[in-house]
Coordinates of C-alpha atoms and ligand atoms in Angstrom, one line a residue:
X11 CA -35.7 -14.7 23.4
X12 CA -36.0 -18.6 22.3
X13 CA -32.5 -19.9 21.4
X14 CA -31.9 -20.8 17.8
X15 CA -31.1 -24.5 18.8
X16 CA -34.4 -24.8 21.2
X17 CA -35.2 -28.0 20.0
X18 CA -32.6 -30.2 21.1
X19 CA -32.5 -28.2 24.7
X20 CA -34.9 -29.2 27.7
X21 CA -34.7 -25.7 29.3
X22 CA -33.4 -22.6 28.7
X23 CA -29.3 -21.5 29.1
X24 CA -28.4 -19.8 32.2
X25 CA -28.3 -16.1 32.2
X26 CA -25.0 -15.6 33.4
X27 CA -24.1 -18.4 31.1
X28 CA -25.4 -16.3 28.4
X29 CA -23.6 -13.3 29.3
X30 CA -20.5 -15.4 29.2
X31 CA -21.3 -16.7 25.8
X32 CA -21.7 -14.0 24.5
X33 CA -19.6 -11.7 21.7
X34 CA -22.0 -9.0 20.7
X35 CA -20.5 -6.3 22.4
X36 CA -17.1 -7.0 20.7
X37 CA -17.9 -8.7 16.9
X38 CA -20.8 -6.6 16.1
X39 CA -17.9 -4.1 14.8
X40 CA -18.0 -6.9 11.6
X41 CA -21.3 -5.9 11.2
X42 CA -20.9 -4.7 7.3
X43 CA -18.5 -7.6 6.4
X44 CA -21.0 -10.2 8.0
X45 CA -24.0 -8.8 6.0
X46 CA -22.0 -8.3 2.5
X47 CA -20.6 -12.0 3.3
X48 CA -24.1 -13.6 3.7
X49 CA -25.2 -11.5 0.3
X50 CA -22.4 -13.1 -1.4
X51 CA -23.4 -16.3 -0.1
X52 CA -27.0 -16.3 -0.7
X53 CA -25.9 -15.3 -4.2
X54 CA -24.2 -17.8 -4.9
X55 CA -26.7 -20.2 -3.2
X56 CA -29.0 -18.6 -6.4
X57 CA -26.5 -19.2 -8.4
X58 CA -26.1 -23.0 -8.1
X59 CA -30.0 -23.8 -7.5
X60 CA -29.9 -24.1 -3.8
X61 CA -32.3 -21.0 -3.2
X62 CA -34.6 -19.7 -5.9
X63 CA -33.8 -16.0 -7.5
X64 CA -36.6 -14.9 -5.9
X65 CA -35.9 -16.0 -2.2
X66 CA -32.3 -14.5 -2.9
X67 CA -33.6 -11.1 -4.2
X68 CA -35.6 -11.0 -0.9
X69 CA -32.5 -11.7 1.3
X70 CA -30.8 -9.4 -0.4
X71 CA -33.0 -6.4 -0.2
X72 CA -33.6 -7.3 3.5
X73 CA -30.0 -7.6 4.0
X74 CA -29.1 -4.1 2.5
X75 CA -32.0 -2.9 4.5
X76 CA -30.4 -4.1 7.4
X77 CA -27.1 -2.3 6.5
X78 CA -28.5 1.0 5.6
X79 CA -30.8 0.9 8.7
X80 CA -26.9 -0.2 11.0
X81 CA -25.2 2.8 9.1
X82 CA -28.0 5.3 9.8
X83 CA -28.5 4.3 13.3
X84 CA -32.4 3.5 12.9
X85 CA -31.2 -0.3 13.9
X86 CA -29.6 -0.6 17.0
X87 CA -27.4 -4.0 17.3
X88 CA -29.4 -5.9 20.3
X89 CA -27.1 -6.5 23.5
X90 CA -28.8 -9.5 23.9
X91 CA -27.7 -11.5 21.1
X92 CA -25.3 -13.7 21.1
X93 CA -23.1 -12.4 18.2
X94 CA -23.2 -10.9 15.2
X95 CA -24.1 -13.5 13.2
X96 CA -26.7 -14.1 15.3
X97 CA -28.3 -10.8 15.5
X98 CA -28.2 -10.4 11.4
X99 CA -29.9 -13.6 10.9
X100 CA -33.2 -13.3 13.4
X101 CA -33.0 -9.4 12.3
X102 CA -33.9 -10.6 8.7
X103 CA -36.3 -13.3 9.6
X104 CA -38.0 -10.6 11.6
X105 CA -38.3 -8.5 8.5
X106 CA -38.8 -11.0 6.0
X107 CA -40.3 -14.0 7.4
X108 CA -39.3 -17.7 6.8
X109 CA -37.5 -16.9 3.8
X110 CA -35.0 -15.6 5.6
X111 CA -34.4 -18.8 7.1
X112 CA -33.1 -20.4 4.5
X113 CA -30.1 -17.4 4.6
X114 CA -27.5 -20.3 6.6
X115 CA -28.2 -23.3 4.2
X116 CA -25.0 -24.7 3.6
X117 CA -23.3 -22.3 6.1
X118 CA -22.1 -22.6 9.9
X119 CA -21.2 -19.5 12.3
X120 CA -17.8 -21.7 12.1
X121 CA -16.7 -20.3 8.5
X122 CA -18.6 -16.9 8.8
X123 CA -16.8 -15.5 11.8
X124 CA -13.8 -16.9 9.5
X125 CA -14.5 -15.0 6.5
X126 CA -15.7 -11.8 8.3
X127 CA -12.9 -11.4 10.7
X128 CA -10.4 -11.9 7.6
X129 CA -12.5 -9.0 5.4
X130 CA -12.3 -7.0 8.4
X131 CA -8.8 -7.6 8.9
X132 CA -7.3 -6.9 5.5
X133 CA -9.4 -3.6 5.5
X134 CA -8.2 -2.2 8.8
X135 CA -4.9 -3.7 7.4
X136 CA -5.1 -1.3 4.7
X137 CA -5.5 1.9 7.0
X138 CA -2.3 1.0 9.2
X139 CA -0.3 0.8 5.6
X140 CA -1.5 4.3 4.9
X141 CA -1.0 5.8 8.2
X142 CA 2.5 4.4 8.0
X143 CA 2.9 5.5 4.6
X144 CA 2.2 8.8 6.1
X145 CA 4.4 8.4 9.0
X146 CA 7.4 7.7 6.2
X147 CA 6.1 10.6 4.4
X148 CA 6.9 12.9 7.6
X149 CA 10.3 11.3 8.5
X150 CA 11.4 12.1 5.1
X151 CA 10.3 15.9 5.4
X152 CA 12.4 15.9 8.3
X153 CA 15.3 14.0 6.7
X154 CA 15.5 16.4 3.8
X155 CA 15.3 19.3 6.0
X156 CA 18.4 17.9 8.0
X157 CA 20.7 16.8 5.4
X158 CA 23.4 19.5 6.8
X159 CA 22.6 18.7 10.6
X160 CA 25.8 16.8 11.9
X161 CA 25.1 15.1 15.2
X162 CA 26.8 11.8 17.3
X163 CA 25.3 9.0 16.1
X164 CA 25.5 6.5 19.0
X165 CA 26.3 2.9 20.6
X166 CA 25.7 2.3 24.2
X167 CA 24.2 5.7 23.8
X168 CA 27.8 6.5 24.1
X169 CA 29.1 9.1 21.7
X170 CA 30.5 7.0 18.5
X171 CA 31.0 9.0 15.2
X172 CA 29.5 11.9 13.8
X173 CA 26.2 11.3 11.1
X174 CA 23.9 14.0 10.0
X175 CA 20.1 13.6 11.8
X176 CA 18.7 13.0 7.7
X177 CA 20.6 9.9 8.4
X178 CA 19.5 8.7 11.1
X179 CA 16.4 9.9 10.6
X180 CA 16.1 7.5 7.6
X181 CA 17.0 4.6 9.8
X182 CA 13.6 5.1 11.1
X183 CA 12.2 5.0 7.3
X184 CA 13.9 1.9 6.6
X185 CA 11.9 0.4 9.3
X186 CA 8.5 1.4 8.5
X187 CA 9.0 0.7 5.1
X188 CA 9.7 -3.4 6.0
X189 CA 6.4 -2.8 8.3
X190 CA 4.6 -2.0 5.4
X191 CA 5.9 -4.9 3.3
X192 CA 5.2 -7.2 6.2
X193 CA 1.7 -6.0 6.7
X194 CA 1.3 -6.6 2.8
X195 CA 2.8 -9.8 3.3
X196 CA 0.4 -11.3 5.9
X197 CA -2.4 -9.8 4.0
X198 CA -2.1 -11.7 1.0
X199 CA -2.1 -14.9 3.1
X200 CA -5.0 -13.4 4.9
X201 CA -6.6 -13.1 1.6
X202 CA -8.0 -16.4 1.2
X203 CA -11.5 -17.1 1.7
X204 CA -12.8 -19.8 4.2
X205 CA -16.4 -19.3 3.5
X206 CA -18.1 -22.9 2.6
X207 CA -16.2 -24.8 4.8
X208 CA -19.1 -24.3 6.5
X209 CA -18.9 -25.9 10.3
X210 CA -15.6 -27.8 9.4
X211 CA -16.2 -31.3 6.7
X212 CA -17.5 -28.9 4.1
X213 CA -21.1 -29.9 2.8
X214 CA -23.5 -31.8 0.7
X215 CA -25.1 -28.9 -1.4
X216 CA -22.8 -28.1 -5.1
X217 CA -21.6 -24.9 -3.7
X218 CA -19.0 -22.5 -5.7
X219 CA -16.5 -21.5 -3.3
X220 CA -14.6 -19.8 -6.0
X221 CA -17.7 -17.8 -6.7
X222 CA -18.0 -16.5 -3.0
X223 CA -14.3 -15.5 -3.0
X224 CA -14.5 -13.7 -6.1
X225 CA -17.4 -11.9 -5.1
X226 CA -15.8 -11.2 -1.5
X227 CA -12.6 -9.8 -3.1
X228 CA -10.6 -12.8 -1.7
X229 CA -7.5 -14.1 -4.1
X230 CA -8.5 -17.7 -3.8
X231 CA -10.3 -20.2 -0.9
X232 CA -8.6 -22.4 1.5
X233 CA -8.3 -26.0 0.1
X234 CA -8.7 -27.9 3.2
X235 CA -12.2 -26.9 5.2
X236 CA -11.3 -28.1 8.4
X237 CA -7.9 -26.1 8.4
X238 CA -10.9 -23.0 7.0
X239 CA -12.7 -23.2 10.2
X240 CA -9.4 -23.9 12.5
X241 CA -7.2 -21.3 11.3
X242 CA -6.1 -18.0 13.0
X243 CA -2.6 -18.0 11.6
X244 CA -4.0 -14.8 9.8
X245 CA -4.4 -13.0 13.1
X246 CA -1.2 -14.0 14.7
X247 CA 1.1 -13.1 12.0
X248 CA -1.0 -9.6 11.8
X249 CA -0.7 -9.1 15.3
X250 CA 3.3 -9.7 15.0
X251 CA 3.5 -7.8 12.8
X252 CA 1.8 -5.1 14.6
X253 CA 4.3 -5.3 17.8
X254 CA 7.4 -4.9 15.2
X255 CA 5.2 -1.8 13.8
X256 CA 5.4 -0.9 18.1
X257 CA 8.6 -2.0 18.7
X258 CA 10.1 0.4 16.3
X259 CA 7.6 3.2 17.1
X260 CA 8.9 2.8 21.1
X261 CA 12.6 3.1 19.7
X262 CA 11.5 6.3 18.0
X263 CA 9.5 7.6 21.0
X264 CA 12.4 6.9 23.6
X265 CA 14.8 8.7 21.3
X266 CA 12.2 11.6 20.9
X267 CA 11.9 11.9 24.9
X268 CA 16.1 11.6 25.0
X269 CA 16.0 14.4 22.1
X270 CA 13.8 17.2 23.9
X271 CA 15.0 16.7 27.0
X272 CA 17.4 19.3 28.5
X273 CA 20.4 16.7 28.6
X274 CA 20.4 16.7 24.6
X275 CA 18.0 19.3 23.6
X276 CA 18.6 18.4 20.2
X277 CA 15.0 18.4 19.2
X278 CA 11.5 20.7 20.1
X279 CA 8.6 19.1 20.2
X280 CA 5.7 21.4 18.9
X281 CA 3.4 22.9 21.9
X282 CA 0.3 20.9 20.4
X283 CA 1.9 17.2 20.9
X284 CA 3.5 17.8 24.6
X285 CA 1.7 18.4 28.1
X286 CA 2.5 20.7 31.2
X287 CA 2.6 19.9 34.7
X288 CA 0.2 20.4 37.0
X289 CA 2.6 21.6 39.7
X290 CA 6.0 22.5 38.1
X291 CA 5.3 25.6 35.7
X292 CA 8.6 25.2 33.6
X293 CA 7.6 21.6 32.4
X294 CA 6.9 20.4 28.9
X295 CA 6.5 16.8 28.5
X296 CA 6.7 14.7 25.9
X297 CA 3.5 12.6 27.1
X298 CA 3.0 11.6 23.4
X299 CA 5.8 9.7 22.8
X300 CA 5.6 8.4 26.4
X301 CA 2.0 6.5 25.2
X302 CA 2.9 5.4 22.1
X303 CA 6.3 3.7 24.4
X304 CA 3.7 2.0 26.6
X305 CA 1.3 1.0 24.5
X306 CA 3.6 -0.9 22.8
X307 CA 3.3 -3.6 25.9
X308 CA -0.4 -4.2 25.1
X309 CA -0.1 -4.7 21.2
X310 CA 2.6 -7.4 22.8
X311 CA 0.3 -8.8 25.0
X312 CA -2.1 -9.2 22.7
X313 CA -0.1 -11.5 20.3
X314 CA 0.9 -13.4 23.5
X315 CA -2.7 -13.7 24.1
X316 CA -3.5 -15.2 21.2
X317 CA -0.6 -17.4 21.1
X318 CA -1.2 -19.0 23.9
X319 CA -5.2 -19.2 23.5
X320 CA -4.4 -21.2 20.1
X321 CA -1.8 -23.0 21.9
X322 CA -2.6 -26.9 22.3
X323 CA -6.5 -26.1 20.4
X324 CA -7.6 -29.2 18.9
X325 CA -8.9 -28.8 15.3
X326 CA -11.5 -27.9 14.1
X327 CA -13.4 -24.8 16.0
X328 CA -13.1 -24.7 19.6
X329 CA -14.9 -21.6 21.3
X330 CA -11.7 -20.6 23.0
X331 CA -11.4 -18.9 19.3
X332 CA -14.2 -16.5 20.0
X333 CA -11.0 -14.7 22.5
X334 CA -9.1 -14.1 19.0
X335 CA -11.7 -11.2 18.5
X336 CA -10.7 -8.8 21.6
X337 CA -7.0 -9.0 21.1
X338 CA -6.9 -8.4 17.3
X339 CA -9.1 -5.4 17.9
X340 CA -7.1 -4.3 20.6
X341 CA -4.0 -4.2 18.3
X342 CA -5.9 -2.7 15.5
X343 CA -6.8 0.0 17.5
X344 CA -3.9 0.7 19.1
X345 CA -1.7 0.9 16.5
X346 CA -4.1 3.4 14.7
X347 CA -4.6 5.9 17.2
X348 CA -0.4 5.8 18.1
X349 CA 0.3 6.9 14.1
X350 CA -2.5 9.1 14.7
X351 CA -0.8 11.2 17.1
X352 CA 2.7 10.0 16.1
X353 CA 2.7 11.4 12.5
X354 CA 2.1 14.9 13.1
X355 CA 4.2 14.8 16.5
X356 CA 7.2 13.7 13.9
X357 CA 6.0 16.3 11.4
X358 CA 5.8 18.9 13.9
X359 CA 9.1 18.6 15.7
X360 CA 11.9 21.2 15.0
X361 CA 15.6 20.1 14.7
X362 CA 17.9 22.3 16.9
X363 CA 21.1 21.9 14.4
X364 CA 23.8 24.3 16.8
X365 CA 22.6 21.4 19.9
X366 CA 23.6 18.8 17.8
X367 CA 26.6 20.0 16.2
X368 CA 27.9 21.0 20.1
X369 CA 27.3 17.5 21.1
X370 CA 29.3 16.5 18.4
X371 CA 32.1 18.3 19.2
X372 CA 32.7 16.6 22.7
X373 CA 33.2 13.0 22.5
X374 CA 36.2 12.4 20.6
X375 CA 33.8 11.4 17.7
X376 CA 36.0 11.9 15.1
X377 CA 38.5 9.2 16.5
X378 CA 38.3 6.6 14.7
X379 CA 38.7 9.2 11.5
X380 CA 42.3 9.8 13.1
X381 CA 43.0 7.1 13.1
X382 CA 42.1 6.5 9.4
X383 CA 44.3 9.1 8.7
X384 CA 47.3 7.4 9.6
X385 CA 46.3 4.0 8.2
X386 CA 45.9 5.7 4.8
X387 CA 50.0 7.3 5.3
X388 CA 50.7 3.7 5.4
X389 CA 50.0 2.7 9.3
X390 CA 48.3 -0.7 10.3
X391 CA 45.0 -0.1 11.6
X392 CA 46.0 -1.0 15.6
X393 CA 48.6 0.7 15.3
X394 CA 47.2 3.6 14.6
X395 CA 44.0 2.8 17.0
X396 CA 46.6 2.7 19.8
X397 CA 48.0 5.9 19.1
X398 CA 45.1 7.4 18.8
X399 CA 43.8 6.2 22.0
X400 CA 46.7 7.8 23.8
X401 CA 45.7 10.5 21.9
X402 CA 42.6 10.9 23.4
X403 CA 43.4 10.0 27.0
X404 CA 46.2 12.6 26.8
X405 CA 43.2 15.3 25.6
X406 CA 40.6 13.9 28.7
X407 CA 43.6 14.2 30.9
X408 CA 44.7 18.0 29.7
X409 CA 41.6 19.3 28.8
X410 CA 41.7 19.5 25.4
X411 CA 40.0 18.2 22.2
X412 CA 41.7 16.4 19.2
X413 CA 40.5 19.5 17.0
X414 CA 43.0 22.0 18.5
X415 CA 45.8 19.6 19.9
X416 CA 49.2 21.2 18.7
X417 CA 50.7 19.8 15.8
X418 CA 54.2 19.1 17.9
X419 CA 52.0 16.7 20.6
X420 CA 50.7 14.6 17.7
X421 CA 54.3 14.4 15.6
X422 CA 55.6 13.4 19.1
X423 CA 53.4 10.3 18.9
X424 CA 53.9 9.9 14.8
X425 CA 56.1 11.3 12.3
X426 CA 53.0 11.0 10.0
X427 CA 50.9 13.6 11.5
X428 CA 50.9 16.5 9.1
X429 CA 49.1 19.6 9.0
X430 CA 46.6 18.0 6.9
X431 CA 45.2 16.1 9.8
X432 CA 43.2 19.2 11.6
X433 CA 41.4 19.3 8.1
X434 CA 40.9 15.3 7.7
X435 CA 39.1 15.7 11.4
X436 CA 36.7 17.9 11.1
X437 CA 32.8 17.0 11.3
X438 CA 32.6 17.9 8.0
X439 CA 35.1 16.2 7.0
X440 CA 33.9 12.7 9.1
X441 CA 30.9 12.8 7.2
X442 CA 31.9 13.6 3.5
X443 CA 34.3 11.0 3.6
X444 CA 32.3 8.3 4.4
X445 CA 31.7 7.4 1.1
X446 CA 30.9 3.9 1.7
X447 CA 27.6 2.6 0.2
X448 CA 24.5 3.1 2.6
X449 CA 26.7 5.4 5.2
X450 CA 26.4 8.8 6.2
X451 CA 28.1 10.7 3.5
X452 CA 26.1 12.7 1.3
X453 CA 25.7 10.5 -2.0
X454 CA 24.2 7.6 0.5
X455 CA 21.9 10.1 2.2
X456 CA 21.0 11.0 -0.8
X457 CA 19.9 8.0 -2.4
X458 CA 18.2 6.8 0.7
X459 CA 15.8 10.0 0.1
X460 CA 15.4 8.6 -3.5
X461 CA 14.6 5.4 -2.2
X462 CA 11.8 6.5 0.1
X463 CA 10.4 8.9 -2.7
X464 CA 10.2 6.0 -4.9
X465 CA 8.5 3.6 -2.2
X466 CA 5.6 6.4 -1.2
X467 CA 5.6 7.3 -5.0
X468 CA 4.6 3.7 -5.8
X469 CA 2.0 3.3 -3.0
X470 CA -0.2 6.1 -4.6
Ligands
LIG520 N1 -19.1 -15.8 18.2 C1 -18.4 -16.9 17.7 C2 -16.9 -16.6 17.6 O1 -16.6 -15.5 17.6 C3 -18.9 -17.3 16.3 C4 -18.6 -18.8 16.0 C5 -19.5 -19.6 16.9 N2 -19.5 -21.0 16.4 C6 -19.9 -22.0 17.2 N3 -19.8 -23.2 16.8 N4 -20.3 -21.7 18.4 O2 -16.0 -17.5 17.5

């Protein structure tokens, strides 16, 4: 096939050279965005004179042709173009003749792959919000189903001091709710069209750029043409905010393998998101969250990939940009097929309440509640630490727990012991006192739940 830019060429490109080149077997996923961004264009080209109405209805009818016959399958994207652009431009000339020719007046490839790659992005955008909308939707099922489950909550995955599992469940809500916002947040800087830049000064044709964004859904166009063709902040901050998105969906998944594993057993995965082994017949693993833990070093990679491509690039378009593409996708991808699986593995999962509530009955969890007891009968609070901490080394020594330690043993450490305390040191107890705003105590839980509600209510 003769090259676009014959003319200026005394022989034809090398065909491994080509091969390199070459982005067709990654971009041509833009397919749709490229050909409603060159009907917006060649609208607006109508629009301002540059092509007559007629030239632009033809361009447009071959252009939807081209769509429907993509969608439908009849059209098969050709390996051998060089990209997408590429391939929807000769396509139309082949069906409409010279007129489609005059498609990429005022244009370059520079500000379509711009303007396509940001419509594609703020779509696929869109469909990780909803999938983590979802994912919030299914941790808060859970939550309200465990509002009575007390377990240890943790530091240094050392036993610390009793919660209930809606609580720290809702942890995890907190978190994907901020991933939504900063999805939303890149978005609306992704939202901003570069298309007329054209290859980098702009041009000499009375183009509306304001037009072209409307028409392309875009909140306003970029004010500086060369930053248009240059830019892939859009990208990066996407893709960070993607590895956040996998950096809290490894947390989850590593807590979920500690959870169903025999040690804690505090959770059971259901049969349809775990695996068996193909040697040991007891075995369920939790292979899901596993993935989803792994993954999370490619989505990582992938920003670091692109960081460092954009590293150092002079302005405007270099061709090292074309790499942006694989990475992005990768990302994309990879975070929709984890809350694919994710969701319903969260959904799914039962709590096992008497596991958790054992657990929190070894550890001396309700410690530092002792010692709140005495600092409310008027003790300083290191005072009171101390003793407690004899407390406890006197129970590891013994063999006994701070629940059932006779009432003479803790009056020989401090007059202020009372009966009281066995009551003041119960789980329950640990977690209906603590009344303290965004705690684990039952008004807090509870308004974390309204919280949520409101945050998916608003989304639909
Ligand atoms: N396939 C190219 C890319 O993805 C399109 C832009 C090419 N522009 C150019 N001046 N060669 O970046």
């Amino acid at each position: 096939m003769e090259k676009m830019w014959a003319g200026r060429f005394l022989k034809a490109s090398d065909k491994l050279a080509d091969d390199f080149n070459s982005s067709i077997h990654f971009d041509s996923r833009m397919y749709r965005q490229d050909i409603t961004g060159s009907m917006a264009h060649a609208a607006m080209l109508a629009a301002q004179g540059i092509l007559t109405q007629e030239d632009c209805d033809e361009i447009t009818a071959g252009l939807e042709g081209i769509l429907n016959d993509l969608d439908s399958g009849a059209l098969a994207i050709d390996g051998q173009a060089e990209d997408i652009h590429m391939f929807v431009e000769a396509e139309l000339t082949k069906r409409i003749g010279d007129t489609g020719k005059r498609l990429h007046t005022a244009r370059s490839r520079n500000d379509q792959v711009a303007v396509d790659l940001r419509m594609y992005l703020r779509d696929e955008a869109g469909q990780i919000t909803a999938l983590l909308r979802g994912l919030i939707a299914a941790v808060l099922k859970q939550a309200k189903e465990n509002t009575d489950a007390i377990l240890p909550g943790y530091t240094h995955l050392q036993r610390a001091q009793p919660v209930t599992f809606a609580h720290h469940l809702l942890a995890y809500a907190m978190m994907l709710m901020r991933d939504v916002s900063r999805i939303e947040d890149a978005v609306a800087r992704m939202n901003v069209c570069p298309l007329g830049s054209c290859a980098l000064a702009g041009t000499t044709y009375e183009t509306d750029r304001a037009l072209t964004a409307q028409k392309l859904g875009f909140d306003s166009y970029c004010l500086n043409s060369i930053d248009g063709v240059s830019d892939r902040d859009f990208c990066v901050e996407l893709l960070a905010a993607l590895s956040v998105v996998m950096m809290h969906l490894s947390r989850f998944s590593e807590e979920v393998i500690l959870w169903s594993s025999w040690e804690f057993k505090f959770v059971e995965l259901d049969d349809a998101y775990t695996t068996g082994s193909s040697i040991m017949p007891q075995k369920k693993n939790p292979d899901m969250a596993e993935l989803v833990r792994g993954k999370t070093g490619r989505v990582y990679g992938d920003l670091m990939g692109t960081l460092t491509m954009l590293k150092g690039l002079p302005l405007a378009y270099n061709k090292d940009m074309q790499e942006d593409k694989e990475s992005i996708f990768d990302a994309v991808d990879t975070v929709k097929m984890c809350l694919g699986v994710f969701t319903p593995m969260i959904g799914t999962m039962t709590s096992i309440k008497p596991n958790m509530r054992a657990a929190a009955q070894k550890g001396f969890i309700n410690a530092t509640d002792l010692a709140d007891y005495l600092v409310k009968k008027g003790m300083p609070f290191r005072t009171a630490y101390k003793i407690v901490g004899q407390l406890v080394a006197h129970c590891i020594a013994t063999g006994q727990v701070l629940e059932t330690l006779p009432l003479e043993e803790y009056r020989s450490r401090s007059e202020l012991f009372g009966e009281d305390l066995y009551d003041e040191i119960s789980l329950e107890t640990c977690v209906a006192k603590r009344v303290s705003a965004g705690g684990t105590g039952p008004d807090s839980v509870a308004a974390q739940i309204k919280a949520v509600e409101t945050f998916l209510g608003a989304s639909e």
